[in-house]
Amino acid sequence: MDRTRDELVVLQLLEEIQHLVELAGGDEQADGEPNPRMHPAAKLYLDTRDTFEVIEKLVELHMHDKPRLLRRLSRQNSTSESATDLPPLDAPAQAPNDAAIDRIEEMFRHLGALLGSSILKELRLRKLSIKSILHYVRFLPMEFQWAAYKEARKEEVEIVYRETMFSSLVAMQNSAQSDMQSLKQRAEFVKQQVRKDVDTVCLFAADGSLTTIFSDDDNMMEENIAVKFESLIADVYSSYLQESLDAQMKILTHVSDQWAHDMSVSATTSTHADSSLVVQCFCRPRKFRTKDEEVAAEMS
């Protein structure tokens, strides 16, 4: 297979996507929802990513039933107007493979910025793994990459929670220490999942600098990455953290109620004990005096 010819096919597909985008208008409507007219362009964008992956022989793992190319390449010649704001491509015979690859990636980024919302909507419909989603959004702006990752992680964490945690927590409901055990399990679950996010997203360089797998993060400060993770935790783990807080409040309320009950019982018992002791104090001297008189009488 002629790789140069395949690269030109991908370039023509990308120019056709550009043409579809121009015909459809903006990516979002007035209400903020993705423009439905951009949906065909978004689908073709993702399918073209598959074609480009074959050319590059990437080793990323994908689902076996991932969609094939749904739209055949138009036989019409592409024009310079279909590649607005993009640098011109040299003649095929004079363009080395590296230049063609750079051009393809540049067009993927350009179109990804225009189709971000529609691409995320199409990815939701395809029900892909996180690894596949990260592959498809590689050339999208950073905000769309984070949004796609958060949505996928939220669904994945929900599945893991149902399969591993839910049945265990239900089984512990009748246990004597169920509240404390469930609190520990929820905290451990959130900790393990957040650690998985760090291992997946963060990149630690030899010089100690921190970046993420999202391409536009190269110049970000660590504080900005921390803000992104705060958003991730709020969007993905807030419900599980709320459950942990509810469980902890339940434990504290139970301890508080038990302490109040114990103090009430202790106060009542103390009142009765003090009354009997006072009576004994008045009785014992009379008993001792009586015994002294009996002993004196016997001695005499």
XYZ file of C-alpha atoms in Angstrom:
300
model
C 0.000 0.000 0.000
C 1.331 3.431 -0.973
C 1.598 5.381 2.267
C 1.893 8.725 0.489
C -1.321 8.046 -1.393
C -3.082 7.078 1.854
C -1.953 10.296 3.498
C -3.403 12.280 0.617
C -6.694 10.409 1.036
C -6.780 11.456 4.702
C -6.033 15.050 3.733
C -8.893 15.015 1.243
C -11.198 13.601 3.921
C -10.191 16.399 6.272
C -10.847 18.998 3.593
C -14.270 17.468 3.031
C -14.938 17.768 6.772
C -13.913 21.416 6.544
C -16.441 21.852 3.735
C -19.197 20.237 5.835
C -18.351 22.545 8.748
C -18.622 25.604 6.540
C -22.027 24.463 5.260
C -23.359 23.666 8.753
C -22.352 26.896 10.489
C -21.218 27.086 14.119
C -20.749 24.094 16.427
C -23.243 25.343 19.029
C -26.763 26.734 18.850
C -28.082 29.735 20.761
C -29.120 27.460 23.668
C -25.591 26.070 23.974
C -26.471 22.634 22.560
C -24.367 21.133 19.739
C -25.575 22.062 16.272
C -27.223 18.920 14.802
C -26.054 19.941 11.332
C -22.464 19.432 12.531
C -23.121 15.805 13.445
C -22.129 14.322 10.035
C -18.862 16.267 10.151
C -18.165 15.011 13.688
C -18.801 11.397 12.646
C -16.535 11.736 9.632
C -13.861 13.353 11.841
C -13.802 10.309 14.144
C -13.809 7.855 11.251
C -10.934 9.753 9.635
C -9.022 9.413 12.904
C -9.382 5.648 12.474
C -7.987 5.881 8.951
C -5.071 8.004 10.135
C -4.393 5.504 12.909
C -4.020 2.711 10.376
C -1.557 4.797 8.390
C 0.547 5.569 11.457
C 0.272 1.943 12.723
C -0.512 3.111 16.223
C -0.524 0.461 18.937
C -3.411 1.844 20.956
C -6.082 -0.701 21.915
C -9.539 -0.154 20.443
C -12.866 -1.894 20.635
C -13.387 -4.682 18.082
C -16.678 -3.214 16.881
C -15.484 0.354 16.363
C -17.356 2.015 13.495
C -16.078 1.872 9.941
C -15.946 4.800 7.571
C -19.576 5.839 7.110
C -19.084 8.323 4.330
C -17.273 7.646 1.045
C -14.812 10.193 -0.176
C -16.317 12.650 -2.625
C -14.743 12.550 -6.092
C -14.864 16.319 -6.362
C -11.491 18.034 -6.305
C -10.811 19.980 -3.117
C -10.323 23.719 -3.478
C -8.223 26.167 -1.555
C -11.417 27.653 -0.093
C -12.112 24.406 1.800
C -8.973 24.809 3.900
C -9.567 28.257 5.340
C -6.886 29.606 7.679
C -4.605 26.631 6.984
C -1.207 26.855 5.253
C -1.108 25.520 1.660
C 0.106 21.995 0.959
C 2.884 21.460 -1.586
C 2.471 19.223 -4.609
C 2.201 15.483 -3.713
C 5.396 14.553 -5.529
C 7.364 17.188 -3.626
C 5.835 16.697 -0.161
C 7.746 14.342 2.139
C 5.815 12.071 4.484
C 6.753 14.101 7.556
C 5.309 17.249 6.029
C 2.093 15.430 5.155
C 1.804 14.064 8.695
C 2.325 17.544 10.140
C -0.338 18.900 7.817
C -2.783 16.139 8.822
C -2.259 16.762 12.533
C -2.647 20.505 12.042
C -5.949 19.995 10.246
C -7.144 17.593 12.944
C -6.458 20.287 15.558
C -8.116 22.998 13.483
C -11.260 20.927 12.880
C -11.276 19.594 16.437
C -11.532 23.148 17.740
C -14.521 23.743 15.455
C -16.292 20.442 16.180
C -15.484 19.918 19.871
C -19.049 19.787 21.257
C -20.375 17.662 18.397
C -17.463 15.225 18.689
C -18.100 14.756 22.423
C -21.765 14.068 21.690
C -20.852 11.443 19.083
C -18.397 9.796 21.504
C -21.183 9.455 24.086
C -23.276 7.593 21.534
C -20.476 5.171 20.664
C -19.925 3.932 24.256
C -16.159 3.558 23.919
C -13.483 2.745 26.464
C -11.483 5.542 28.068
C -8.406 4.507 26.090
C -10.303 4.843 22.815
C -11.837 8.163 23.861
C -8.417 9.591 24.704
C -7.242 8.503 21.261
C -10.118 10.247 19.491
C -9.827 13.532 21.413
C -6.050 13.748 21.106
C -6.177 16.734 18.729
C -9.074 18.545 20.421
C -8.492 21.645 22.596
C -7.504 20.857 26.162
C -10.891 21.777 27.664
C -12.674 19.262 25.438
C -10.105 16.579 26.290
C -10.682 17.113 30.013
C -14.462 17.137 29.535
C -14.372 13.869 27.577
C -12.136 12.242 30.189
C -14.332 13.352 33.095
C -17.501 12.059 31.455
C -15.889 8.702 30.708
C -14.423 8.401 34.211
C -17.737 9.241 35.837
C -19.421 6.379 34.007
C -16.525 4.007 34.673
C -16.419 4.802 38.402
C -20.174 4.228 38.673
C -19.762 0.778 37.116
C -16.859 -0.130 39.418
C -18.838 1.083 42.444
C -21.851 -1.068 41.544
C -19.727 -4.143 40.882
C -17.412 -3.953 43.897
C -18.743 -1.659 46.615
C -22.526 -1.670 46.574
C -23.091 -5.347 47.419
C -20.413 -5.204 50.114
C -22.019 -2.178 51.790
C -25.465 -3.796 51.682
C -24.079 -6.954 53.305
C -22.630 -4.912 56.181
C -25.849 -3.103 57.073
C -26.692 -5.575 59.846
C -23.166 -5.686 61.223
C -22.422 -4.238 64.667
C -19.688 -1.996 63.230
C -21.327 -1.414 59.848
C -21.115 2.391 59.958
C -17.392 2.538 60.649
C -16.594 -0.219 58.153
C -18.643 1.386 55.389
C -16.941 4.725 56.048
C -13.517 3.128 55.682
C -14.522 1.282 52.517
C -15.941 4.403 50.859
C -12.830 6.413 51.707
C -10.571 3.659 50.375
C -12.639 3.405 47.181
C -12.336 7.133 46.440
C -8.613 7.104 47.259
C -7.914 4.220 44.868
C -9.920 5.770 42.031
C -8.254 9.186 42.392
C -4.867 7.461 42.394
C -5.856 5.805 39.115
C -6.666 9.249 37.683
C -3.251 10.544 38.707
C -1.508 7.531 37.153
C -3.482 7.956 33.916
C -3.381 11.719 33.466
C -0.238 13.068 35.132
C 3.253 12.976 33.655
C 6.222 13.554 35.954
C 9.429 14.596 34.181
C 12.938 13.798 35.392
C 13.430 17.436 36.414
C 10.378 17.258 38.684
C 8.030 19.249 36.464
C 4.419 18.142 36.191
C 2.312 18.009 33.026
C -0.623 15.917 31.826
C -1.359 13.702 28.841
C -3.441 16.488 27.298
C -1.321 18.186 24.662
C -2.054 21.812 25.556
C -0.899 21.303 29.147
C 2.787 21.662 28.283
C 3.007 25.259 29.498
C 0.559 24.969 32.378
C 1.606 25.674 35.912
C 1.085 22.995 38.541
C -1.565 25.191 40.181
C -3.653 25.053 37.006
C -3.395 21.270 36.904
C -4.506 21.211 40.548
C -7.566 23.256 39.585
C -8.367 20.706 36.878
C -8.158 17.885 39.397
C -10.392 19.766 41.815
C -12.951 19.975 39.027
C -12.485 16.258 38.310
C -13.064 15.330 41.952
C -16.097 17.602 42.196
C -17.695 16.221 39.026
C -16.831 12.532 39.445
C -16.489 11.848 43.167
C -18.781 14.361 44.882
C -21.593 11.839 45.384
C -19.243 9.255 46.937
C -17.640 11.865 49.175
C -21.120 12.987 50.240
C -21.959 9.390 51.148
C -18.786 9.210 53.239
C -19.674 12.458 55.015
C -23.210 11.211 55.648
C -21.830 7.980 57.103
C -19.414 9.917 59.321
C -22.166 12.264 60.515
C -24.304 9.231 61.311
C -21.499 7.810 63.431
C -20.943 11.116 65.242
C -24.673 11.552 65.854
C -24.889 8.040 67.280
C -21.900 8.689 69.561
C -23.397 12.006 70.685
C -26.779 10.442 71.449
C -25.131 7.591 73.341
C -23.026 10.040 75.359
C -26.100 12.101 76.275
C -27.944 8.937 77.325
C -25.000 7.730 79.431
C -24.695 11.111 81.130
C -28.408 11.106 81.944
C -28.234 7.614 83.429
C -25.087 8.504 85.351
C -26.689 11.621 86.828
C -29.765 9.658 87.971
C -27.645 6.897 89.541
C -25.437 9.433 91.287
C -28.456 11.122 92.904
C -29.729 7.842 94.392
C -26.270 6.849 95.593
C -25.719 10.154 97.409
C -29.045 9.856 99.284
C -28.257 6.392 100.651
C -24.787 7.441 101.725
C -26.157 10.357 103.753
C -28.562 8.038 105.587
C -25.750 5.616 106.367
C -23.651 8.398 107.813
C -26.377 9.097 110.365
C -27.060 5.437 111.078
C -23.577 4.095 111.579
C -22.664 6.245 114.636
C -25.787 5.018 116.481
C -24.890 1.413 115.701
C -21.396 1.868 117.029
C -22.659 3.571 120.216
C -25.074 0.729 120.848
C -22.311 -1.829 120.458
C -20.067 0.110 122.831
C -22.741 0.031 125.559
C -23.256 -3.726 125.131
C -19.522 -4.413 125.339
C -19.198 -2.246 128.480
C -22.095 -4.101 130.155
C -20.509 -7.482 129.433
C -17.159 -6.327 130.784
C -18.714 -5.300 134.047
